[in-house]
Amino acid sequence: MFDLLIRGGTIATASDVFEADVAVKDGVIVQIGRDLGPSAETVGASGRYVLPGGIDSHVHISQPSGEGIVMADDFESGTRSALFGGNTTIMPFCLQRKGEGLRAALKDYHALAEGNCYTDVSFHMIVSDPSAQVLGQELPALVEDGYTSLKVFMTYEDLRLSDAQILGVLDTARRTGALVMVHCENEDAIRYLVGVHEAEGRVEPKSHATTRPIAAEREATHRALSLAEIVDTPLVIVHVSNRESMEEIERARRRGRKVIGETCPQYLMLTAEDLDGMDWEGAKFVCSPPPRDKESQVACWEGIERGVFDLYSSDHCPFRYEDDHGKLNPKGRENFRHIPNGIPGIETRLPILFSEGVMKGRIDLPRFVALTSTNHAKTYGLYPRKGTIAIGADADLAIWDPNETRTIRHADLHDASDYSPYEGLAITGWPTTIIRGGKVVLEAGELTEAARAGRYLERKRSPLAGPV
Ligand code: URP
Ligand code: ZN
Ligand code: ZN
């Protein structure tokens, strides 16, 4: 007797598409075959796709932001929104503030997540203060404990690391088997351009894009890849926005480097023109790197299609728009420099790629699964427990109706922001039933009683980590 049977759907993994039933016992997949049963509970899936639940490995939730700025989502609203968008695991960032230890930051962050999650969660660290204690003791111990990835920044005054500091982090990562993600933008160049813009009185939201040009991202991408080469570590280049940065990734790969590339919906769907809205509306689209131009969109789609990108993540970083603690904070209403960086998108990530990618024939279903789930699990040490439909894997499944049409309206979404950057976008295909850990957690637009029981996931080391 199975606990749950998903009957008659079309299953897609990162390699295959086939029709079969999926049988679940004790939260894991125990059989895949035809005419399986009996089962205590059955979900009919004929005419629908049964896919591994989405894994969003780049998410910001309850992250301390600038003075007076508050992120819109906490774990409750952020993971709920993720679940409605077809995700069963998300990976938010635990921020180390300067002067703070990693353990202390983690303790606080776990307390925020505990008991409040609709998806499984696992944390990356953000290292902003790589002291001798952090690199010599805390980080190696945390990798042993399953915190096997971290992010470093080359921009943002309060987060950026010097090249020497980045080398120290990368070297520690190589020795301990951690995987490093890098935000690549040249802070000094940006600061210089901000000064020029302010001197000329150009302080509206669109200046966010012109003070963070492609060259600042391309240069930092090249530098990060060179630093990784110097100490012989793999690297994840996150939220890539343009062709020139993609070319840096490809060039490094041709030199034999292990590089994972990530892009996000904003670089496929938005442009810098969106930052030029009436009445400061452009603030809704302020994120870093900024959305670029049409050619960059085309380039990023090519990267999705031909494998420059391994990961497609949301970089969900939600701030409310009409809010003194959000985009329109008192200083942010006056000068783009004070508009918090980041946009919401955790619920719309998968439907956008399904609709614009699969339904428009740019990618096939296995590539969709790889980009949205399997590669995230493989990159960050969760595979094969997560990210696939296989015997022994957690029964985390999203059942998609490819015929469901919707128009994105923030009023229909479940995050705690007050807008969507994709308002009005027509979508074909939506995840209509979500199963997490073998339990139906979302059905016909309603959360079930089992929904709010997401677990924390300790991770193995990434198979990519270590010397190249
Ligand atoms: O603008 C963005 N992307 N904000 C989130 C923080 C980051 O850099 O990923
Ligand atoms: Zn970033
Ligand atoms: Zn981010």
Tab-separated table of C-alpha atoms and ligand atoms in Angstrom:
chain	number	residue	atom	x	y	z
A	1	MET	CA	0.000	0.000	0.000
A	2	PHE	CA	1.499	3.322	-1.086
A	3	ASP	CA	0.837	6.580	0.768
A	4	LEU	CA	0.334	8.558	-2.412
A	5	LEU	CA	0.037	7.795	-6.101
A	6	ILE	CA	0.330	10.348	-8.883
A	7	ARG	CA	-1.466	8.658	-11.719
A	8	GLY	CA	-1.274	9.068	-15.478
A	9	GLY	CA	0.876	12.188	-15.808
A	10	THR	CA	3.669	12.984	-18.237
A	11	ILE	CA	6.867	12.925	-16.229
A	12	ALA	CA	9.818	15.076	-17.188
A	13	THR	CA	13.299	14.911	-15.737
A	14	ALA	CA	16.421	16.709	-16.915
A	15	SER	CA	16.965	13.879	-19.405
A	16	ASP	CA	13.636	12.225	-20.285
A	17	VAL	CA	9.940	12.743	-20.860
A	18	PHE	CA	7.662	9.712	-20.416
A	19	GLU	CA	4.232	8.672	-19.186
A	20	ALA	CA	4.091	6.855	-15.873
A	21	ASP	CA	2.615	6.734	-12.394
A	22	VAL	CA	4.729	7.808	-9.429
A	23	ALA	CA	4.266	5.991	-6.120
A	24	VAL	CA	5.285	7.489	-2.786
A	25	LYS	CA	5.868	5.949	0.632
A	26	ASP	CA	7.215	7.739	3.733
A	27	GLY	CA	7.906	10.891	1.784
A	28	VAL	CA	10.086	9.379	-0.920
A	29	ILE	CA	9.479	8.030	-4.402
A	30	VAL	CA	9.393	4.218	-4.242
A	31	GLN	CA	8.118	3.196	-7.674
A	32	ILE	CA	7.751	4.648	-11.154
A	33	GLY	CA	5.741	2.521	-13.535
A	34	ARG	CA	2.414	1.744	-15.158
A	35	ASP	CA	-0.830	0.908	-13.324
A	36	LEU	CA	0.691	1.148	-9.862
A	37	GLY	CA	-1.355	0.759	-6.686
A	38	PRO	CA	-3.076	0.412	-4.323
A	39	SER	CA	-2.554	3.727	-2.544
A	40	ALA	CA	-4.127	5.540	0.400
A	41	GLU	CA	-4.404	8.677	-1.723
A	42	THR	CA	-4.342	9.245	-5.480
A	43	VAL	CA	-3.814	12.413	-7.500
A	44	GLY	CA	-4.901	12.216	-11.132
A	45	ALA	CA	-2.379	13.881	-13.431
A	46	SER	CA	-3.492	12.925	-16.914
A	47	GLY	CA	-3.002	15.765	-19.381
A	48	ARG	CA	-0.577	17.403	-16.952
A	49	TYR	CA	3.208	17.390	-16.554
A	50	VAL	CA	4.751	15.941	-13.421
A	51	LEU	CA	8.040	17.763	-12.810
A	52	PRO	CA	10.524	17.849	-9.934
A	53	GLY	CA	9.567	20.695	-7.603
A	54	GLY	CA	11.397	23.877	-8.437
A	55	ILE	CA	14.544	24.723	-6.505
A	56	ASP	CA	15.317	28.431	-6.312
A	57	SER	CA	18.925	28.732	-5.213
A	58	HIS	CA	19.122	32.541	-5.180
A	59	VAL	CA	16.631	34.151	-2.819
A	60	HIS	CA	16.762	36.979	-0.278
A	61	ILE	CA	14.319	36.790	2.619
A	62	SER	CA	14.346	38.792	5.866
A	63	GLN	CA	17.824	39.977	4.987
A	64	PRO	CA	18.974	43.022	6.969
A	65	SER	CA	19.071	45.930	4.507
A	66	GLY	CA	20.079	49.601	4.704
A	67	GLU	CA	19.061	51.837	7.605
A	68	GLY	CA	15.277	52.204	7.723
A	69	ILE	CA	14.792	49.659	4.916
A	70	VAL	CA	12.867	46.450	5.492
A	71	MET	CA	12.635	43.520	3.109
A	72	ALA	CA	9.017	42.761	2.265
A	73	ASP	CA	9.100	39.003	2.757
A	74	ASP	CA	9.775	36.947	5.835
A	75	PHE	CA	10.030	33.158	5.687
A	76	GLU	CA	6.284	32.729	5.964
A	77	SER	CA	5.334	34.934	3.017
A	78	GLY	CA	8.454	34.214	0.958
A	79	THR	CA	8.176	30.435	1.088
A	80	ARG	CA	4.391	30.567	0.607
A	81	SER	CA	4.860	32.598	-2.540
A	82	ALA	CA	7.602	30.199	-3.669
A	83	LEU	CA	5.295	27.215	-3.210
A	84	PHE	CA	2.484	28.800	-5.234
A	85	GLY	CA	5.040	29.307	-7.995
A	86	GLY	CA	5.946	25.608	-8.166
A	87	ASN	CA	8.961	25.506	-5.841
A	88	THR	CA	9.521	22.962	-3.090
A	89	THR	CA	13.001	24.087	-1.978
A	90	ILE	CA	14.524	27.546	-1.754
A	91	MET	CA	17.988	28.695	-0.755
A	92	PRO	CA	18.063	32.117	0.901
A	93	PHE	CA	21.166	33.976	2.048
A	94	CYS	CA	22.235	34.311	5.662
A	95	LEU	CA	24.065	37.636	5.904
A	96	GLN	CA	27.147	38.017	8.070
A	97	ARG	CA	27.304	41.657	9.131
A	98	LYS	CA	30.717	43.231	9.592
A	99	GLY	CA	32.141	42.361	12.987
A	100	GLU	CA	29.693	39.489	13.420
A	101	GLY	CA	30.541	35.795	13.411
A	102	LEU	CA	28.970	33.369	10.934
A	103	ARG	CA	27.507	31.175	13.678
A	104	ALA	CA	25.801	34.129	15.314
A	105	ALA	CA	24.276	35.171	11.998
A	106	LEU	CA	23.073	31.624	11.371
A	107	LYS	CA	21.506	31.303	14.808
A	108	ASP	CA	19.385	34.399	14.187
A	109	TYR	CA	18.465	33.322	10.684
A	110	HIS	CA	17.426	29.827	11.734
A	111	ALA	CA	15.219	31.362	14.406
A	112	LEU	CA	13.407	33.358	11.725
A	113	ALA	CA	12.856	30.278	9.536
A	114	GLU	CA	11.968	27.731	12.206
A	115	GLY	CA	8.347	26.595	11.912
A	116	ASN	CA	7.507	29.207	9.287
A	117	CYS	CA	8.319	27.535	5.976
A	118	TYR	CA	6.052	26.270	3.205
A	119	THR	CA	9.035	24.922	1.276
A	120	ASP	CA	12.182	23.170	2.374
A	121	VAL	CA	14.996	25.655	2.868
A	122	SER	CA	18.769	25.622	2.975
A	123	PHE	CA	21.031	28.616	3.528
A	124	HIS	CA	24.038	30.038	1.735
A	125	MET	CA	26.227	32.354	3.804
A	126	ILE	CA	27.078	35.884	2.679
A	127	VAL	CA	30.621	36.556	3.886
A	128	SER	CA	31.147	40.295	4.378
A	129	ASP	CA	33.932	40.128	6.962
A	130	PRO	CA	36.435	37.377	6.175
A	131	SER	CA	38.521	37.702	9.329
A	132	ALA	CA	41.208	35.193	10.242
A	133	GLN	CA	38.755	33.613	12.687
A	134	VAL	CA	36.059	33.310	10.009
A	135	LEU	CA	38.354	31.799	7.374
A	136	GLY	CA	40.476	29.737	9.730
A	137	GLN	CA	37.815	28.259	11.962
A	138	GLU	CA	34.184	29.186	11.449
A	139	LEU	CA	33.873	28.575	7.741
A	140	PRO	CA	35.628	25.174	7.697
A	141	ALA	CA	33.469	24.016	10.619
A	142	LEU	CA	30.284	25.256	8.931
A	143	VAL	CA	31.119	23.400	5.718
A	144	GLU	CA	31.385	20.220	7.813
A	145	ASP	CA	27.951	21.052	9.229
A	146	GLY	CA	26.317	21.259	5.797
A	147	TYR	CA	26.584	24.983	4.988
A	148	THR	CA	28.524	24.258	1.841
A	149	SER	CA	28.157	27.431	-0.231
A	150	LEU	CA	28.631	31.153	0.233
A	151	LYS	CA	28.359	34.394	-1.659
A	152	VAL	CA	30.773	37.287	-1.852
A	153	PHE	CA	30.147	40.738	-3.288
A	154	MET	CA	32.360	42.977	-5.425
A	155	THR	CA	29.878	45.848	-5.039
A	156	TYR	CA	27.776	47.573	-2.341
A	157	GLU	CA	29.807	49.709	0.074
A	158	ASP	CA	28.915	47.661	3.134
A	159	LEU	CA	29.374	44.217	1.567
A	160	ARG	CA	32.131	44.410	-1.024
A	161	LEU	CA	35.365	42.539	-0.458
A	162	SER	CA	38.764	43.582	-1.759
A	163	ASP	CA	40.498	41.316	-4.262
A	164	ALA	CA	42.827	40.140	-1.489
A	165	GLN	CA	39.850	39.250	0.697
A	166	ILE	CA	38.173	37.401	-2.177
A	167	LEU	CA	41.361	35.416	-2.720
A	168	GLY	CA	41.333	34.474	0.965
A	169	VAL	CA	37.741	33.275	0.758
A	170	LEU	CA	38.378	31.340	-2.455
A	171	ASP	CA	41.449	29.685	-1.014
A	172	THR	CA	39.518	28.605	2.084
A	173	ALA	CA	36.732	27.344	-0.166
A	174	ARG	CA	39.162	25.225	-2.176
A	175	ARG	CA	40.637	23.672	0.949
A	176	THR	CA	37.296	23.012	2.647
A	177	GLY	CA	35.166	22.108	-0.380
A	178	ALA	CA	32.812	25.087	-0.202
A	179	LEU	CA	31.370	26.565	-3.386
A	180	VAL	CA	31.625	30.339	-3.885
A	181	MET	CA	29.062	32.516	-5.659
A	182	VAL	CA	30.154	35.995	-6.742
A	183	HIS	CA	28.229	39.176	-7.425
A	184	CYS	CA	30.323	40.780	-10.140
A	185	GLU	CA	30.172	44.569	-10.473
A	186	ASN	CA	33.066	47.027	-10.097
A	187	GLU	CA	32.199	49.150	-7.048
A	188	ASP	CA	34.807	51.855	-7.647
A	189	ALA	CA	33.586	52.427	-11.202
A	190	ILE	CA	29.997	52.591	-9.960
A	191	ARG	CA	30.869	55.036	-7.209
A	192	TYR	CA	32.675	57.250	-9.686
A	193	LEU	CA	29.684	57.260	-12.028
A	194	VAL	CA	27.263	57.948	-9.177
A	195	GLY	CA	29.339	61.035	-8.344
A	196	VAL	CA	29.183	62.227	-11.949
A	197	HIS	CA	25.426	61.643	-12.157
A	198	GLU	CA	24.767	63.469	-8.881
A	199	ALA	CA	26.913	66.416	-9.922
A	200	GLU	CA	24.760	66.687	-13.059
A	201	GLY	CA	21.521	66.369	-11.085
A	202	ARG	CA	20.680	63.049	-12.704
A	203	VAL	CA	19.185	61.349	-9.645
A	204	GLU	CA	16.057	59.639	-10.972
A	205	PRO	CA	15.683	55.803	-10.969
A	206	LYS	CA	16.917	55.383	-14.538
A	207	SER	CA	20.354	56.578	-13.378
A	208	HIS	CA	20.666	53.295	-11.497
A	209	ALA	CA	21.183	51.606	-14.863
A	210	THR	CA	23.605	54.139	-16.316
A	211	THR	CA	25.798	54.106	-13.203
A	212	ARG	CA	26.107	50.313	-13.431
A	213	PRO	CA	27.078	49.768	-17.086
A	214	ILE	CA	27.824	46.435	-18.716
A	215	ALA	CA	31.562	47.170	-18.634
A	216	ALA	CA	31.451	47.332	-14.815
A	217	GLU	CA	29.880	43.870	-14.718
A	218	ARG	CA	32.101	42.428	-17.450
A	219	GLU	CA	35.303	43.700	-15.811
A	220	ALA	CA	34.331	42.309	-12.415
A	221	THR	CA	33.332	38.983	-13.975
A	222	HIS	CA	36.729	38.749	-15.658
A	223	ARG	CA	38.474	39.683	-12.407
A	224	ALA	CA	36.516	37.190	-10.302
A	225	LEU	CA	37.277	34.415	-12.774
A	226	SER	CA	40.954	35.371	-12.771
A	227	LEU	CA	41.085	35.350	-8.967
A	228	ALA	CA	39.479	31.899	-8.948
A	229	GLU	CA	42.031	30.725	-11.486
A	230	ILE	CA	44.899	32.045	-9.369
A	231	VAL	CA	43.853	29.899	-6.382
A	232	ASP	CA	42.353	27.085	-8.497
A	233	THR	CA	38.715	27.110	-7.422
A	234	PRO	CA	35.455	26.748	-9.305
A	235	LEU	CA	33.083	29.698	-9.243
A	236	VAL	CA	29.397	30.468	-9.581
A	237	ILE	CA	28.812	33.747	-11.421
A	238	VAL	CA	25.363	34.833	-10.292
A	239	HIS	CA	22.719	36.988	-11.976
A	240	VAL	CA	24.484	37.485	-15.314
A	241	SER	CA	22.762	40.201	-17.347
A	242	ASN	CA	24.544	40.522	-20.690
A	243	ARG	CA	26.533	38.995	-23.533
A	244	GLU	CA	29.964	40.359	-22.582
A	245	SER	CA	29.840	38.737	-19.141
A	246	MET	CA	28.652	35.506	-20.781
A	247	GLU	CA	31.678	35.671	-23.059
A	248	GLU	CA	33.954	35.912	-20.007
A	249	ILE	CA	32.367	32.744	-18.637
A	250	GLU	CA	32.826	30.924	-21.925
A	251	ARG	CA	36.409	32.096	-22.274
A	252	ALA	CA	37.209	30.842	-18.773
A	253	ARG	CA	35.613	27.489	-19.585
A	254	ARG	CA	37.789	27.225	-22.698
A	255	ARG	CA	40.797	27.673	-20.405
A	256	GLY	CA	39.554	24.638	-18.496
A	257	ARG	CA	37.965	26.496	-15.608
A	258	LYS	CA	34.870	25.172	-13.846
A	259	VAL	CA	32.339	27.988	-13.976
A	260	ILE	CA	28.627	27.833	-13.238
A	261	GLY	CA	26.571	30.594	-14.851
A	262	GLU	CA	23.275	31.876	-13.485
A	263	THR	CA	20.729	34.231	-14.976
A	264	CYS	CA	17.328	35.431	-13.783
A	265	PRO	CA	13.922	36.354	-15.248
A	266	GLN	CA	14.645	40.090	-15.084
A	267	TYR	CA	17.421	39.737	-17.673
A	268	LEU	CA	15.129	37.830	-20.027
A	269	MET	CA	12.047	40.017	-19.629
A	270	LEU	CA	12.985	43.567	-18.545
A	271	THR	CA	15.175	46.348	-19.939
A	272	ALA	CA	16.687	49.567	-18.583
A	273	GLU	CA	13.727	51.391	-20.161
A	274	ASP	CA	11.570	49.955	-17.395
A	275	LEU	CA	13.545	52.102	-14.945
A	276	ASP	CA	12.381	55.198	-16.786
A	277	GLY	CA	8.731	55.108	-15.672
A	278	MET	CA	6.597	58.120	-14.740
A	279	ASP	CA	6.467	59.355	-11.138
A	280	TRP	CA	9.454	57.375	-9.891
A	281	GLU	CA	7.757	54.100	-10.980
A	282	GLY	CA	11.132	53.046	-12.341
A	283	ALA	CA	12.110	52.354	-8.723
A	284	LYS	CA	10.096	49.138	-9.011
A	285	PHE	CA	12.742	47.771	-11.386
A	286	VAL	CA	15.896	48.838	-9.548
A	287	CYS	CA	18.039	45.761	-9.068
A	288	SER	CA	21.700	44.942	-9.560
A	289	PRO	CA	22.999	44.278	-12.084
A	290	PRO	CA	20.295	46.352	-13.777
A	291	PRO	CA	18.208	45.067	-16.666
A	292	ARG	CA	19.994	46.033	-19.894
A	293	ASP	CA	18.777	46.372	-23.490
A	294	LYS	CA	16.973	44.189	-26.037
A	295	GLU	CA	20.255	42.787	-27.348
A	296	SER	CA	21.196	41.671	-23.846
A	297	GLN	CA	17.824	39.943	-23.497
A	298	VAL	CA	18.479	38.082	-26.743
A	299	ALA	CA	21.948	37.144	-25.473
A	300	CYS	CA	20.582	35.831	-22.162
A	301	TRP	CA	17.970	33.743	-23.987
A	302	GLU	CA	20.773	32.305	-26.114
A	303	GLY	CA	22.639	31.526	-22.896
A	304	ILE	CA	19.588	29.712	-21.562
A	305	GLU	CA	19.278	27.721	-24.789
A	306	ARG	CA	22.877	26.777	-25.399
A	307	GLY	CA	24.116	26.102	-21.902
A	308	VAL	CA	26.105	29.183	-20.946
A	309	PHE	CA	23.690	29.243	-18.024
A	310	ASP	CA	23.317	26.237	-15.787
A	311	LEU	CA	21.033	27.966	-13.305
A	312	TYR	CA	17.938	30.091	-13.685
A	313	SER	CA	17.062	31.652	-10.322
A	314	SER	CA	14.771	34.441	-9.188
A	315	ASP	CA	17.158	36.624	-7.144
A	316	HIS	CA	13.923	37.383	-5.302
A	317	CYS	CA	14.785	40.435	-3.203
A	318	PRO	CA	11.453	42.060	-2.396
A	319	PHE	CA	10.831	45.586	-1.180
A	320	ARG	CA	7.444	47.225	-1.117
A	321	TYR	CA	7.055	50.146	-3.512
A	322	GLU	CA	4.593	52.444	-1.716
A	323	ASP	CA	6.338	52.197	1.606
A	324	ASP	CA	8.544	54.419	3.755
A	325	HIS	CA	10.697	51.362	4.426
A	326	GLY	CA	10.775	50.231	0.816
A	327	LYS	CA	11.491	51.631	-2.626
A	328	LEU	CA	9.876	54.998	-1.832
A	329	ASN	CA	11.649	55.577	1.462
A	330	PRO	CA	12.170	59.299	2.179
A	331	LYS	CA	15.673	59.366	0.678
A	332	GLY	CA	14.794	56.940	-2.119
A	333	ARG	CA	12.080	59.341	-3.338
A	334	GLU	CA	14.790	61.931	-3.901
A	335	ASN	CA	17.776	60.013	-5.239
A	336	PHE	CA	18.154	56.618	-6.973
A	337	ARG	CA	21.194	55.911	-4.769
A	338	HIS	CA	18.861	55.307	-1.821
A	339	ILE	CA	16.378	53.046	-3.596
A	340	PRO	CA	16.922	49.547	-2.181
A	341	ASN	CA	18.245	47.157	-4.824
A	342	GLY	CA	16.158	44.128	-5.634
A	343	ILE	CA	12.849	43.026	-7.092
A	344	PRO	CA	10.286	40.333	-6.232
A	345	GLY	CA	9.944	37.281	-8.472
A	346	ILE	CA	9.954	34.030	-6.538
A	347	GLU	CA	6.418	33.040	-7.622
A	348	THR	CA	6.711	34.100	-11.249
A	349	ARG	CA	10.178	32.621	-12.013
A	350	LEU	CA	8.956	29.208	-13.180
A	351	PRO	CA	5.763	30.251	-14.993
A	352	ILE	CA	7.738	32.869	-16.953
A	353	LEU	CA	10.323	30.342	-18.177
A	354	PHE	CA	7.664	27.720	-18.851
A	355	SER	CA	5.544	30.145	-20.868
A	356	GLU	CA	8.279	32.114	-22.644
A	357	GLY	CA	10.722	29.221	-22.900
A	358	VAL	CA	8.909	25.887	-23.227
A	359	MET	CA	5.606	27.013	-24.718
A	360	LYS	CA	7.321	29.341	-27.203
A	361	GLY	CA	9.659	26.540	-28.297
A	362	ARG	CA	12.935	28.075	-27.090
A	363	ILE	CA	13.739	25.151	-24.758
A	364	ASP	CA	12.359	21.670	-24.199
A	365	LEU	CA	10.954	20.275	-20.966
A	366	PRO	CA	14.173	18.511	-19.855
A	367	ARG	CA	16.118	21.750	-20.243
A	368	PHE	CA	13.410	23.544	-18.235
A	369	VAL	CA	13.749	20.952	-15.463
A	370	ALA	CA	17.547	21.192	-15.512
A	371	LEU	CA	17.544	24.996	-15.317
A	372	THR	CA	14.917	25.264	-12.615
A	373	SER	CA	15.561	22.265	-10.391
A	374	THR	CA	18.109	19.549	-11.228
A	375	ASN	CA	21.115	21.795	-11.775
A	376	HIS	CA	20.420	23.672	-8.535
A	377	ALA	CA	20.400	20.376	-6.626
A	378	LYS	CA	23.558	19.197	-8.364
A	379	THR	CA	25.425	22.475	-7.929
A	380	TYR	CA	24.649	22.890	-4.251
A	381	GLY	CA	24.932	19.338	-2.905
A	382	LEU	CA	21.285	18.283	-2.752
A	383	TYR	CA	21.268	15.776	-5.610
A	384	PRO	CA	19.842	13.097	-5.959
A	385	ARG	CA	17.689	13.612	-2.873
A	386	LYS	CA	16.291	16.708	-4.591
A	387	GLY	CA	15.985	17.876	-8.175
A	388	THR	CA	14.819	14.731	-9.921
A	389	ILE	CA	12.096	12.123	-10.135
A	390	ALA	CA	13.818	8.872	-9.244
A	391	ILE	CA	13.395	6.024	-6.820
A	392	GLY	CA	14.706	7.121	-3.430
A	393	ALA	CA	14.381	10.852	-4.120
A	394	ASP	CA	12.203	13.046	-1.917
A	395	ALA	CA	8.707	13.158	-3.370
A	396	ASP	CA	8.840	16.886	-4.214
A	397	LEU	CA	6.720	17.331	-7.315
A	398	ALA	CA	5.022	20.138	-9.188
A	399	ILE	CA	2.161	19.108	-11.430
A	400	TRP	CA	1.792	21.596	-14.255
A	401	ASP	CA	-1.233	22.282	-16.400
A	402	PRO	CA	0.268	23.353	-19.744
A	403	ASN	CA	-3.094	24.735	-20.874
A	404	GLU	CA	-3.760	27.001	-17.924
A	405	THR	CA	-3.579	30.622	-19.017
A	406	ARG	CA	-3.138	33.460	-16.563
A	407	THR	CA	-2.170	37.090	-16.601
A	408	ILE	CA	0.312	38.043	-13.913
A	409	ARG	CA	-1.381	40.355	-11.423
A	410	HIS	CA	0.260	41.098	-8.118
A	411	ALA	CA	-3.148	40.834	-6.484
A	412	ASP	CA	-3.085	37.103	-7.316
A	413	LEU	CA	0.424	36.469	-5.992
A	414	HIS	CA	1.331	35.489	-2.434
A	415	ASP	CA	4.410	37.505	-1.500
A	416	ALA	CA	4.265	40.494	0.841
A	417	SER	CA	5.452	43.049	-1.661
A	418	ASP	CA	2.910	45.370	-3.280
A	419	TYR	CA	3.769	44.964	-6.949
A	420	SER	CA	5.116	42.581	-9.555
A	421	PRO	CA	7.645	43.751	-12.162
A	422	TYR	CA	5.766	41.484	-14.590
A	423	GLU	CA	2.269	42.914	-14.039
A	424	GLY	CA	0.110	42.185	-17.105
A	425	LEU	CA	2.345	39.520	-18.625
A	426	ALA	CA	0.284	36.736	-20.227
A	427	ILE	CA	1.385	33.258	-19.160
A	428	THR	CA	0.542	29.832	-20.555
A	429	GLY	CA	1.163	26.956	-18.144
A	430	TRP	CA	1.033	27.055	-14.366
A	431	PRO	CA	1.792	24.584	-11.540
A	432	THR	CA	-1.582	23.569	-10.157
A	433	THR	CA	-0.780	20.807	-7.639
A	434	ILE	CA	2.322	20.769	-5.430
A	435	ILE	CA	3.574	17.772	-3.474
A	436	ARG	CA	6.366	18.249	-0.938
A	437	GLY	CA	7.886	15.364	1.006
A	438	GLY	CA	5.158	13.057	-0.270
A	439	LYS	CA	2.277	15.243	0.916
A	440	VAL	CA	-0.083	17.293	-1.195
A	441	VAL	CA	0.570	20.828	0.045
A	442	LEU	CA	-1.199	22.894	-2.595
A	443	GLU	CA	-4.239	21.903	-4.594
A	444	ALA	CA	-6.628	24.003	-6.676
A	445	GLY	CA	-5.214	27.241	-5.302
A	446	GLU	CA	-5.547	26.175	-1.663
A	447	LEU	CA	-2.811	25.291	0.807
A	448	THR	CA	-3.446	22.070	2.710
A	449	GLU	CA	-2.908	21.457	6.418
A	450	ALA	CA	0.430	19.814	5.687
A	451	ALA	CA	1.761	22.871	3.878
A	452	ARG	CA	3.557	24.791	6.608
A	453	ALA	CA	6.033	22.073	7.519
A	454	GLY	CA	9.028	22.818	5.304
A	455	ARG	CA	12.281	21.441	6.654
A	456	TYR	CA	15.804	22.799	6.902
A	457	LEU	CA	18.218	20.894	4.619
A	458	GLU	CA	21.836	20.323	5.479
A	459	ARG	CA	23.767	19.881	2.270
A	460	LYS	CA	26.637	17.758	1.045
A	461	ARG	CA	29.603	19.481	-0.531
A	462	SER	CA	29.041	20.429	-4.132
A	463	PRO	CA	30.591	17.835	-6.449
A	464	LEU	CA	32.063	20.850	-8.279
A	465	ALA	CA	33.871	22.256	-5.246
A	466	GLY	CA	37.561	21.843	-4.468
A	467	PRO	CA	40.519	22.212	-6.849
A	468	VAL	CA	39.530	22.349	-10.536
B	1	URP	O1	19.455	43.939	-6.707
B	1	URP	C1	19.665	42.840	-6.222
B	1	URP	N1	20.024	41.826	-6.979
B	1	URP	N2	19.526	42.666	-4.926
B	1	URP	C2	19.758	41.492	-4.243
B	1	URP	C3	21.133	41.377	-3.743
B	1	URP	C4	21.999	40.772	-4.787
B	1	URP	O2	22.920	41.429	-5.196
B	1	URP	O3	21.799	39.648	-5.185
B	2	ZN	ZN	24.043	39.801	-6.034
B	3	ZN	ZN	20.734	38.248	-5.025
